Amino acid sequence: MILCCGEALYDFFLEPGAAEWPQLNYRAVPGGSPFNVARGLARLGRRSALLTPLSNDYLGAQLRRLLEQEGVDSRYLLPRDLPTTLAMVSVDEGGQPQYGFYGERAPEASLRPEELPTLEDEIAAVHFGSYALVSRPGGEALQALAARESGRRLISLDPNLRLNVEPERARWRQCLDIHRRHAHLIKVSVEDLTLLYPGQEVEACARRWLAPPCQLLLLTRGEQGVRVFSRRHGEWEHPAAAVQVVDTVGAGDSFQAALLCRLAELDRLSPDGLAALSRAETEDLVRFATRAAALTCARRGPDLPQREQLTD
């Protein structure tokens, strides 16, 4: 089983031209990066669970119901009498999403260190990502969990910066410096590193992050493909899959879920297993994740693929 840690929310997508001025028409879609990764893993046939405080309101109940319908284990969901976080999303002409967050009393920020559960042996990997990492006190609880589990299980990290939730880059850098000291696998976008370190060469930042215990760092660059940084095999480029982009919402989460799924299929879902990946296995891993992300880009919203859709 793979445990994903972080927020679950509702994305409200603006439907341009669907309502008369001055009305706006929105379509509500469940989301949140760790939420999407957990669902993506289940769709790919891997057992997954989500650790997060979840609202008791109507939207929170909908999120819980969807997780259960998708086959995501709900034992680590913590009930909260707080409103579900909302993200208002518009998509530009290139398919890139723009977010506005409404979550002043966000449930995901309320996680306390004393609430951290003891994890069963069946959990092989723990994935962390997005703005729950910088929330207070939830971020500190997730740091404690990563530190506690890093010597026992594979730790995966995807920063997925949201400066409109936490605008202080120093806060992001501080929290991510802690998390990456415990992560064996890191997926990070060129946009994230550019926001974190303005004016610095992105590849140099990635090499700096490829420090023990990290064994593999994948720098995603949209249509330019992936730059692979492997402690064992060096650096190389992997091309993007050709696709007619509808939008890129959920593409990074699809990539992340596919990475973890393929590691499990290769029997490499452990720190030692990741370190032992051959060059050919690493190529296979990145190819699989790239195809999953491309399928998501070809659809509207965070519609992550099923396993049979990625069969050669």
PDB file of C-alpha atoms in Angstrom, residues 10 30 35 54-69 77 80 82-84:
ATOM      1  CA  TYR A  10     -12.869  20.981  -4.399  1.00  0.00           C
ATOM      2  CA  PRO A  30     -12.790  17.031  -6.423  1.00  0.00           C
ATOM      3  CA  PHE A  35      -5.939  13.391  -3.112  1.00  0.00           C
ATOM      4  CA  LEU A  54     -11.307  15.951   6.176  1.00  0.00           C
ATOM      5  CA  SER A  55     -14.300  18.227   6.681  1.00  0.00           C
ATOM      6  CA  ASN A  56     -17.601  16.876   7.997  1.00  0.00           C
ATOM      7  CA  ASP A  57     -19.508  19.257   5.718  1.00  0.00           C
ATOM      8  CA  TYR A  58     -21.349  18.259   2.545  1.00  0.00           C
ATOM      9  CA  LEU A  59     -18.309  18.643   0.291  1.00  0.00           C
ATOM     10  CA  GLY A  60     -16.139  16.697   2.725  1.00  0.00           C
ATOM     11  CA  ALA A  61     -18.672  13.876   2.722  1.00  0.00           C
ATOM     12  CA  GLN A  62     -18.569  13.892  -1.072  1.00  0.00           C
ATOM     13  CA  LEU A  63     -14.769  13.650  -1.031  1.00  0.00           C
ATOM     14  CA  ARG A  64     -14.872  10.710   1.388  1.00  0.00           C
ATOM     15  CA  ARG A  65     -17.511   8.945  -0.695  1.00  0.00           C
ATOM     16  CA  LEU A  66     -15.495   9.363  -3.877  1.00  0.00           C
ATOM     17  CA  LEU A  67     -12.327   8.003  -2.252  1.00  0.00           C
ATOM     18  CA  GLU A  68     -14.219   4.942  -1.092  1.00  0.00           C
ATOM     19  CA  GLN A  69     -15.816   4.459  -4.514  1.00  0.00           C
ATOM     20  CA  LEU A  77      -8.985  10.296   7.257  1.00  0.00           C
ATOM     21  CA  ARG A  80     -13.034  17.923  11.234  1.00  0.00           C
ATOM     22  CA  LEU A  82     -14.115  22.894   9.470  1.00  0.00           C
ATOM     23  CA  PRO A  83     -15.195  23.974   5.980  1.00  0.00           C
ATOM     24  CA  THR A  84     -13.776  22.192   2.951  1.00  0.00           C
TER      25      THR A  84
END
